[in-house]
Short mmCIF file of C-alpha atoms and ligand atoms in Angstrom, two decimals:
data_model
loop_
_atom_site.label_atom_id
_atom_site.label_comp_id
_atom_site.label_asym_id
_atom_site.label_seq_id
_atom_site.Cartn_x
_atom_site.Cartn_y
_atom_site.Cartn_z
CA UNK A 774 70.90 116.30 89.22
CA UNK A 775 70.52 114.92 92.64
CA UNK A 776 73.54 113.68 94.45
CA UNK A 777 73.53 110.70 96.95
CA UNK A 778 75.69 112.37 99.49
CA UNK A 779 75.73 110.55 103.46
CA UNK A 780 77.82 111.35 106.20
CA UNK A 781 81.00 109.36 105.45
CA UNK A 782 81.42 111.08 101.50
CA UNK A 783 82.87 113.88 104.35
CA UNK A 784 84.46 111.44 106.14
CA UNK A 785 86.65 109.95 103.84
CA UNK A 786 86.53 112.83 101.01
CA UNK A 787 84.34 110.62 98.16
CA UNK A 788 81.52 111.60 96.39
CA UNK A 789 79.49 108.37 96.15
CA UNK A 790 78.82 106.45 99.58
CA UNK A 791 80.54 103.16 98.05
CA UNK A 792 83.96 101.56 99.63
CA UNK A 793 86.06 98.79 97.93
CA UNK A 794 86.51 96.02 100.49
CA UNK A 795 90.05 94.54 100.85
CA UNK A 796 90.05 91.65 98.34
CA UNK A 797 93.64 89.15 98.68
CA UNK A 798 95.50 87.44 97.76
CA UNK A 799 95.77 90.39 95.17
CA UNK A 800 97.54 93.27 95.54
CA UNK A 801 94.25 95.04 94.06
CA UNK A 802 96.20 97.66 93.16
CA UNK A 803 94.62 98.48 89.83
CA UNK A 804 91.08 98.50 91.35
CA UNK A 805 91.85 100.59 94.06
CA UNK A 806 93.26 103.05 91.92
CA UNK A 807 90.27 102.81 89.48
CA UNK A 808 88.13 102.69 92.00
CA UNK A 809 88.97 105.89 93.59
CA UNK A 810 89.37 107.90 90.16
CA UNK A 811 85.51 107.20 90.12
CA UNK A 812 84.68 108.46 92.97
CA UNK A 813 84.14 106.03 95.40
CA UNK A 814 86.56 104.80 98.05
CA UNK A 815 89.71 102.23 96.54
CA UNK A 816 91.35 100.04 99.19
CA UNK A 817 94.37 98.18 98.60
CA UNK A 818 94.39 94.45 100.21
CA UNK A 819 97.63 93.65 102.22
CA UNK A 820 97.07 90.11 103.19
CA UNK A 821 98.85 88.41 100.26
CA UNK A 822 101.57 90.45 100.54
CA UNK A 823 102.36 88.70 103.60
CA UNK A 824 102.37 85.58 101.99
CA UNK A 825 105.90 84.77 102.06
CA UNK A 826 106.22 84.69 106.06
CA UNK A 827 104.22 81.66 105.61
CA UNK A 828 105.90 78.17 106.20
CA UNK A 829 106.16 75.87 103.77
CA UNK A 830 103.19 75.22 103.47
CA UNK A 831 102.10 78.28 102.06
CA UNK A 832 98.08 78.38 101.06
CA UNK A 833 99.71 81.08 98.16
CA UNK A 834 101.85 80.57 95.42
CA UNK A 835 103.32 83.91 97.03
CA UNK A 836 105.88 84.50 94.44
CA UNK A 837 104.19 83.67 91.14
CA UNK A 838 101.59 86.43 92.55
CA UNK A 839 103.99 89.03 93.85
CA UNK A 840 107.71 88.52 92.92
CA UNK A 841 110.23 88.05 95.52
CA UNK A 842 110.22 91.93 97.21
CA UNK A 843 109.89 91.92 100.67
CA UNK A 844 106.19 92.10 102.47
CA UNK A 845 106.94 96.03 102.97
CA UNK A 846 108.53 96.57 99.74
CA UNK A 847 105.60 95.61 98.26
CA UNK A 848 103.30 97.60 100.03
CA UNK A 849 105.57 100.89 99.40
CA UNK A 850 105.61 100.52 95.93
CA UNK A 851 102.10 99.36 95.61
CA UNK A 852 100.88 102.66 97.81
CA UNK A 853 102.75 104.72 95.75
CA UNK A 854 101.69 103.76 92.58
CA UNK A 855 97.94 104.52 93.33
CA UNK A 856 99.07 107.84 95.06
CA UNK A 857 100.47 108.77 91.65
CA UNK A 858 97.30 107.49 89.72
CA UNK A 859 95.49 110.13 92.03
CA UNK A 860 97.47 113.03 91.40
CA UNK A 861 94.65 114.82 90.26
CA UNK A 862 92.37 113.96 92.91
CA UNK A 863 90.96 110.96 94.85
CA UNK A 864 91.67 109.14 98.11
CA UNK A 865 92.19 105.79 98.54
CA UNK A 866 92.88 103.22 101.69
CA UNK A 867 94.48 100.47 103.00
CA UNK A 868 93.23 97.27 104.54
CA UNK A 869 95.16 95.37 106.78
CA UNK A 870 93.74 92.08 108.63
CA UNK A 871 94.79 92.16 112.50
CA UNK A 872 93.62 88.75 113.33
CA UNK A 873 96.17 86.96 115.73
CA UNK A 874 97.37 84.79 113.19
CA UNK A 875 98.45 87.30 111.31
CA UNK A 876 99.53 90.42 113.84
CA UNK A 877 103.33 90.17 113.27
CA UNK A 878 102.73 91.67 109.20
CA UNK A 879 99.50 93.73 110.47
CA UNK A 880 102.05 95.31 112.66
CA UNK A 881 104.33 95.78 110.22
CA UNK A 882 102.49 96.59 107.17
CA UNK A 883 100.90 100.07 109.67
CA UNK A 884 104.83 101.19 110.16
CA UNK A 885 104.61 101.07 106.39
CA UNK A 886 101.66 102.58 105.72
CA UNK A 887 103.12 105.62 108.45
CA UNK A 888 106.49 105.53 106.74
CA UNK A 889 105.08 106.11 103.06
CA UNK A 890 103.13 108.80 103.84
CA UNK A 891 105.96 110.78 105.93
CA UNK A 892 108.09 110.37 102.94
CA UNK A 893 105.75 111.19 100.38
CA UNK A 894 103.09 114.08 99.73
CA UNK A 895 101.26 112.79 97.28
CA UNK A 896 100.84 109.51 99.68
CA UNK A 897 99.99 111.72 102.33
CA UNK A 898 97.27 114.20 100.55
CA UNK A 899 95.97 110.73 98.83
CA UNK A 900 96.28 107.68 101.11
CA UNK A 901 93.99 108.84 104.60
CA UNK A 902 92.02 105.70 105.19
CA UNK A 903 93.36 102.50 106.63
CA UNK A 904 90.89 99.74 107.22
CA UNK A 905 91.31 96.92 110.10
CA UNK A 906 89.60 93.40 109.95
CA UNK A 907 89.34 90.29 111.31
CA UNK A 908 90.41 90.96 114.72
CA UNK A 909 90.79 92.94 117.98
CA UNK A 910 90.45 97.18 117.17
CA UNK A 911 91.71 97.67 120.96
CA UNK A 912 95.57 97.97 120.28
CA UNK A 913 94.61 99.87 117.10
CA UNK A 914 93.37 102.90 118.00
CA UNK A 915 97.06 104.52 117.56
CA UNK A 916 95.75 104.51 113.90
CA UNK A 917 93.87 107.76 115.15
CA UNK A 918 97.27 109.76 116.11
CA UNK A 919 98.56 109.56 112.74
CA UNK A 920 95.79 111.84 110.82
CA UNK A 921 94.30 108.72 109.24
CA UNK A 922 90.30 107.75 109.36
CA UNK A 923 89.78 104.75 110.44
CA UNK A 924 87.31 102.33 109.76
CA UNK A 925 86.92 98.92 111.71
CA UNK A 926 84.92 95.58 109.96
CA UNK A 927 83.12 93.95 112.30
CA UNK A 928 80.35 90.73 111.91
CA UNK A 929 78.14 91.52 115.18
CA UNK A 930 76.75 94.51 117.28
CA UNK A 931 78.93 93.34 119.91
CA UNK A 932 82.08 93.37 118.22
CA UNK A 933 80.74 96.85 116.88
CA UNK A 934 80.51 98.42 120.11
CA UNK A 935 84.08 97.37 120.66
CA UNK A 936 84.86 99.07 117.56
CA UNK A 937 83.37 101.89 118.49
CA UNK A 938 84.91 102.24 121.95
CA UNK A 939 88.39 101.68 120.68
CA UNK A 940 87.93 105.12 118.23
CA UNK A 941 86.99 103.88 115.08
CA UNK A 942 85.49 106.34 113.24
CA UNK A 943 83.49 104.27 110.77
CA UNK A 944 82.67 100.75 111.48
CA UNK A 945 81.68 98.33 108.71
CA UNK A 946 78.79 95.65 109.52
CA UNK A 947 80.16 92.48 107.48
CA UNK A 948 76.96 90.12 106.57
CA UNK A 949 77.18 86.07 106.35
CA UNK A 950 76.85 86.62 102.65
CA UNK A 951 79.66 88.16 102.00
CA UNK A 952 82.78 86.50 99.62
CA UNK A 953 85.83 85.25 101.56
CA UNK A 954 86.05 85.31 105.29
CA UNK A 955 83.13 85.36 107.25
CA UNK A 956 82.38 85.14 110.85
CA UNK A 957 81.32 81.92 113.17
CA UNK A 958 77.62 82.96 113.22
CA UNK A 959 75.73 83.17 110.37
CA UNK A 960 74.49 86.79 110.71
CA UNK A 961 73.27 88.02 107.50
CA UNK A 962 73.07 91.56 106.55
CA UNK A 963 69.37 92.31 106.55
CA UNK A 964 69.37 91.15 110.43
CA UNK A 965 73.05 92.67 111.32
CA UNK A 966 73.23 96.21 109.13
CA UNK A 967 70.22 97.49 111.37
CA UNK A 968 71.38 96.06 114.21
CA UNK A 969 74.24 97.77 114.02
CA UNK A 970 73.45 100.96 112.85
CA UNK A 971 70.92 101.10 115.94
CA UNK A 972 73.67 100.56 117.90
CA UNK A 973 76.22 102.38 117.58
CA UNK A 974 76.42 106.13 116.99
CA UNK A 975 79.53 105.74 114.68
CA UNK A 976 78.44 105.62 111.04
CA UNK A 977 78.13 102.50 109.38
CA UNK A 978 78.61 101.05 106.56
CA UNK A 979 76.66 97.84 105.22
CA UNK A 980 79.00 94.55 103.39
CA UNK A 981 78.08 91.44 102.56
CA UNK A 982 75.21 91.14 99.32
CA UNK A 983 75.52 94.85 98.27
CA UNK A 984 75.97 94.28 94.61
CA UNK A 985 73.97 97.64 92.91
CA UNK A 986 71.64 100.59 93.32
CA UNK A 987 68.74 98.48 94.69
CA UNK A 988 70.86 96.99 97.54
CA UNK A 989 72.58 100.49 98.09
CA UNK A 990 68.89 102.53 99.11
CA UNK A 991 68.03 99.47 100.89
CA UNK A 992 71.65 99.84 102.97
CA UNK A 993 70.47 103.15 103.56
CA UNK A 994 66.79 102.22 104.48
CA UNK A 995 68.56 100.02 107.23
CA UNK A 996 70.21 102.75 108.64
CA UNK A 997 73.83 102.21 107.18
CA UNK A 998 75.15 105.21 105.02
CA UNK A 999 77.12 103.59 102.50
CA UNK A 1000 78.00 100.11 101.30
CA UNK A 1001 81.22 98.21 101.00
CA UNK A 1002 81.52 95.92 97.45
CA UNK A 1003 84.16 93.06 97.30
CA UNK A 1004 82.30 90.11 95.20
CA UNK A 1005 81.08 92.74 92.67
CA UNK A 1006 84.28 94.70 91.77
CA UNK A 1007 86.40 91.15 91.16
CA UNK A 1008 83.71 91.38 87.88
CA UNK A 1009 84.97 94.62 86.84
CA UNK A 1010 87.41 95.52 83.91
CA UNK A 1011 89.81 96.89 86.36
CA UNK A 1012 89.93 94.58 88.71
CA UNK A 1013 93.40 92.90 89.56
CA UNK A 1014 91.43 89.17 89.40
CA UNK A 1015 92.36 86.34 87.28
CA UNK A 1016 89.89 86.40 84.09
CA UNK A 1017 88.70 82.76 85.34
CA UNK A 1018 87.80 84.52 88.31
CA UNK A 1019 85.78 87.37 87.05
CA UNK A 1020 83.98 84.78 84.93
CA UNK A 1021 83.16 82.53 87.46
CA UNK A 1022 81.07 85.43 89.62
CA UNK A 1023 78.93 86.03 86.19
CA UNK A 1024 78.39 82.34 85.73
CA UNK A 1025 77.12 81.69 89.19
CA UNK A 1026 73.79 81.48 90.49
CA UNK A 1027 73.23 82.91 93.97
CA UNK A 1028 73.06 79.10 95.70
CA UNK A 1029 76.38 78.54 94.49
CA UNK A 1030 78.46 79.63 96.83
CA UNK A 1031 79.89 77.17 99.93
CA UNK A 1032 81.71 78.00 103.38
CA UNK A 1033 84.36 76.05 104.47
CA UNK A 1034 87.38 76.46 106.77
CA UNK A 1035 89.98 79.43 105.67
CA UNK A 1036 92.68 80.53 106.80
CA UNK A 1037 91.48 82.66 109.64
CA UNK A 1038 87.98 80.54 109.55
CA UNK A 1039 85.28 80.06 108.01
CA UNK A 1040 84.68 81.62 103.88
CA UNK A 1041 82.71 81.56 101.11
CA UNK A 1042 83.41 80.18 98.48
CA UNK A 1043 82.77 80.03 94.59
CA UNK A 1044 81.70 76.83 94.24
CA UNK A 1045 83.59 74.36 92.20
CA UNK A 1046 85.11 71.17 92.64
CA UNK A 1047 87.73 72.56 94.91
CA UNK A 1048 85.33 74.47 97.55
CA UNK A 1049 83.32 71.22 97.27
CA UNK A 1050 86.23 69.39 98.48
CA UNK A 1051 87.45 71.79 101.18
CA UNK A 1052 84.02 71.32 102.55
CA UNK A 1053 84.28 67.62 102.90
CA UNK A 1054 87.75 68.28 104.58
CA UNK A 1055 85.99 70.75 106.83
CA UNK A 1056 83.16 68.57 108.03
CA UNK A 1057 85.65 65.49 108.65
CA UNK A 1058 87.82 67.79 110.41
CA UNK A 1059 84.56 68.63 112.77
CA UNK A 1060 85.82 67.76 116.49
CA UNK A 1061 84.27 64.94 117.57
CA UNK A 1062 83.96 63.48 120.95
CA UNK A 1063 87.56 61.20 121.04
CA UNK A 1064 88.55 59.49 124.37
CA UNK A 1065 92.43 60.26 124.33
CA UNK A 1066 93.60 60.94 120.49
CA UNK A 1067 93.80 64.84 119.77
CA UNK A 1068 91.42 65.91 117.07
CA UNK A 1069 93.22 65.84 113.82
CA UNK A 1070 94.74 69.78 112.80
CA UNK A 1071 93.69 71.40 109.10
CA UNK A 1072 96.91 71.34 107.49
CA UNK A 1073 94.99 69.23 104.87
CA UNK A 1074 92.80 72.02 104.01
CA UNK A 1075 96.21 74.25 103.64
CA UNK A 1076 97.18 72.11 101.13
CA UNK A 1077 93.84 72.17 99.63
CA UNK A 1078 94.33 76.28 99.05
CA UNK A 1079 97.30 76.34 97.90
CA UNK A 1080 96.88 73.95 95.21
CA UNK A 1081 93.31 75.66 94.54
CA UNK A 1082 95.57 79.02 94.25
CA UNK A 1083 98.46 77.17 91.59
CA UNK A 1084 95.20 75.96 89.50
CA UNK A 1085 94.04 79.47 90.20
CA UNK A 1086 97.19 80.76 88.12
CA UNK A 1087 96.74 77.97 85.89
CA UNK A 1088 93.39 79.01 84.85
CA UNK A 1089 92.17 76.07 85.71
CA UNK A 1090 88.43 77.11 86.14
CA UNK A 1091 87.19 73.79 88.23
CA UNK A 1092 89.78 73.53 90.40
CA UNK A 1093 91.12 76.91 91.03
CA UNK A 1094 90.45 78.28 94.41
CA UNK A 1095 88.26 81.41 94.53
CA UNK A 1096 86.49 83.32 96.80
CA UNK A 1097 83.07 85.12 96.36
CA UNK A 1098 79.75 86.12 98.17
CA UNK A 1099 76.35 85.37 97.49
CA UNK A 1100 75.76 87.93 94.79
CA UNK A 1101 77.57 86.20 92.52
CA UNK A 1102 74.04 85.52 91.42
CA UNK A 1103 72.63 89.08 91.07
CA UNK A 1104 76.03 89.71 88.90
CA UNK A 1105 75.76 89.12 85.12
CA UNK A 1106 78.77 91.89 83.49
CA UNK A 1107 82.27 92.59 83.73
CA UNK A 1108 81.84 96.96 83.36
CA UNK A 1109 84.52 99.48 84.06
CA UNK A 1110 84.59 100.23 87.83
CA UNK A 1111 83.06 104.02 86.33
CA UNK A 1112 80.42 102.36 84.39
CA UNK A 1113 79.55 100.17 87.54
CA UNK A 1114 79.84 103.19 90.10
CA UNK A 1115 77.91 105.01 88.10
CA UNK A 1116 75.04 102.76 87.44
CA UNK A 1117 74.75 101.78 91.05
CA UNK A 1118 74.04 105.60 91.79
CA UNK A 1119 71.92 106.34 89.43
CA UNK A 1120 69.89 103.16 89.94
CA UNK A 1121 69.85 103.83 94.10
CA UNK A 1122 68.31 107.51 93.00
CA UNK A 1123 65.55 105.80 91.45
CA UNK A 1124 64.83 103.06 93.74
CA UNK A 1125 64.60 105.97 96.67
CA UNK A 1126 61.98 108.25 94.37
CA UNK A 1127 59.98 105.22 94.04
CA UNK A 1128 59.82 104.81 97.35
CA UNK A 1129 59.20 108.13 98.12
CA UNK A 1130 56.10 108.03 95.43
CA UNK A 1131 54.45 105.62 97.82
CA UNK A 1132 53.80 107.79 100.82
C1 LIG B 948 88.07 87.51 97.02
C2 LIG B 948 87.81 88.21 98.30
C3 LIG B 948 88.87 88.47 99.14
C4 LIG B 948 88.67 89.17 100.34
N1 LIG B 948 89.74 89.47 101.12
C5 LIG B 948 89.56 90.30 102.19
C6 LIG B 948 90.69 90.81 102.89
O1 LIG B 948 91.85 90.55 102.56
N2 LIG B 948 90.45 91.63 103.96
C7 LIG B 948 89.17 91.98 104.34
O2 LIG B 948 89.00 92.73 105.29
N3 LIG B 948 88.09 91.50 103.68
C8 LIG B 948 88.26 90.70 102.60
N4 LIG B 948 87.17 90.30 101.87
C9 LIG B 948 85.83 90.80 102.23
C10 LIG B 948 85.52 92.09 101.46
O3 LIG B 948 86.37 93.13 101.85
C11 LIG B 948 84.07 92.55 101.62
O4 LIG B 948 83.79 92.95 102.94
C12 LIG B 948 83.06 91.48 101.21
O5 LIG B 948 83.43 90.94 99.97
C13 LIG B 948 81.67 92.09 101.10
O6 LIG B 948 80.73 91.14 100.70
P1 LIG B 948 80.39 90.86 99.14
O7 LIG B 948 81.40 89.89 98.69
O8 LIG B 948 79.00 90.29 99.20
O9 LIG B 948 80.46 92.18 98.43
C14 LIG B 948 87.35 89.58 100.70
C15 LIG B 948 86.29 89.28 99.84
C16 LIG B 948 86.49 88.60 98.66
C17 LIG B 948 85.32 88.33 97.76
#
């Protein structure tokens, strides 16, 4: 049988070229772990764990989702729990934002990650990725000193040559298509994962509309040697997602999706009555040219999120607040993350000897 085997299956010790992108609020515990015991690459997502630094008016229901254990807390346990999962073999990572807004957990989520693997060998033989996003890599590269690989998400060939001159050793090209945050410009994949790749000597890895086999050779036709899946593995059996959730990616058609303003900036959205009206909020919040009032802040769209995430919990499908990229069209089951891993790969294998067949 013939494998699909690129660069960064050495790189982060995985035999398929397919990462699990950071997906909060959730923990995704459970998918990272099952992710990983497939072969691929399982992240877990830190940012909801932060949730209850938040004011008041937290955009998360932060204890419903995670009880009332401290940010760290939660992380420890959460690390070791997949660590144990991959006793018998596997590696998995961790992804931790570093936008501004949210350095003070970033900061102390990586003494975390540091701590649990000092303290534990099964944390230290299992957990060796972490996985930065959303921000500045500069004041990151420290990740390097500590034995970990690290891989930096970026949305633009100029924030990838950052990446790459901080020490990143893989660098993720993120695609306007992608579910949840997204950048400013609207750079979709098919322009940026080339772009990228032809930039950079650092291998990269393709996100944003990489849903199955046929998107994974064409990452790798575009010079990318893997591809990183977030909208696809919330529809898997696995996967730590509400079951409203899940459904909603197999019920949508690829136009129905909508960016609005997040909590960092711009996402996508699944689109239901809620994203519709955090749209509206987002265009009225639009500065304008005013002669001496300040422009109006988006605490309104906080308020929005949080009571899209209570619905959320609620399972109330409409209203609940959920993120997802523009695959959610090309996505039609809810398989075991095996099933799905395994599909993708064989389906890429085919989709490269047909190519092949046309020289
Ligand atoms: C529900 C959801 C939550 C996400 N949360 C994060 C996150 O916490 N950190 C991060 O780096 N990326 C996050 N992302 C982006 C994914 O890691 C991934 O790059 C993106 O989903 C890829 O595009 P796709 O949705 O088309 O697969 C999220 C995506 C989704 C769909």
């Amino acid at each position: 049988m013939i494998s699909l085997h690129t660069e960064i299956c050495d790189l982060l010790s995985i035999k398929h070229p397919i990462l699990q992108g950071g997906m909060g609020p959730y923990k995704t515990e459970s998918l990272a772990a099952a992710v990983s015991k497939a072969g691929a690459l399982g992240v877990i997502s830190s940012i909801g764990m932060a949730a209850t630094l938040l004011p008041d008016a937290a955009p998360i229901d932060a204890i419903r989702l995670f009880g009332t254990d401290p940010p760290r807390e939660i992380l420890r346990k959460s690390v070791e729990n997949v660590a144990k999962q991959l006793k018998s073999g596997g590696t998995f990572g961790v992804n931790i934002p570093v936008a501004a807004e949210f350095l003070l957990a970033s900061k102390m989520f990586f003494e975390q990650v540091i701590e649990s693997r000092e303290g534990d060998s099964d944390v230290e033989r299992a957990l060796t990725v972490l996985v930065t996003s959303a921000g500045n890599p500069k004041p990151w590269a420290e990740i390097k000193k500590h034995g970990l690989t690290w891989i930096h998400v970026v949305p633009s060939v100029y924030h990838a040559k950052k990446a790459e001159a901080a020490g990143a050793d893989i660098i993720v090209a993120s695609g306007h298509e992608g579910g949840a945050h997204v950048s400013w410009d609207p750079v979709h994949s098919m322009v940026l994962v080339p772009a990228v790749a032809k930039a950079v000597k650092k291998p990269v890895v393709g996100a944003g509309g990489f849903c199955d086999g046929a998107t994974l050779a064409a990452a790798l036709c575009l010079g990318a040697q893997g591809i990183q899946m977030g909208t696809r593995f919330i529809a898997t059996k696995e996967s730590d997602f509400e079951p409203i959730w899940k459904q909603a990616i197999v019920d949508r058609e690829e136009r129905q999706t909508l960016t609005g303003r997040g909590l960092f900036g711009p996402m996508r959205f699944v689109r239901n009555t809620r994203a519709e009206k955090i749209v509206e909020q987002t265009l009225s919040d639009v500065p304008r040219f005013y002669l001496g009032e300040p422009v109006e802040s988006n605490e309104d769209i906080l308020k929005l999120e949080r009571n899209g995430f209570e619905d959320l919990i609620d399972a109330k499908s409409d209203t609940a607040l959920m993120f997802g990229g523009e695959c959610v069209g090309r996505i039609e089951d809810i398989p075991t993350t095996s099933e799905l891993i395994e599909d993708i790969i064989s389906e890429a294998k085919e989709s490269i000897k047909k190519m092949y067949k046309l020289l």
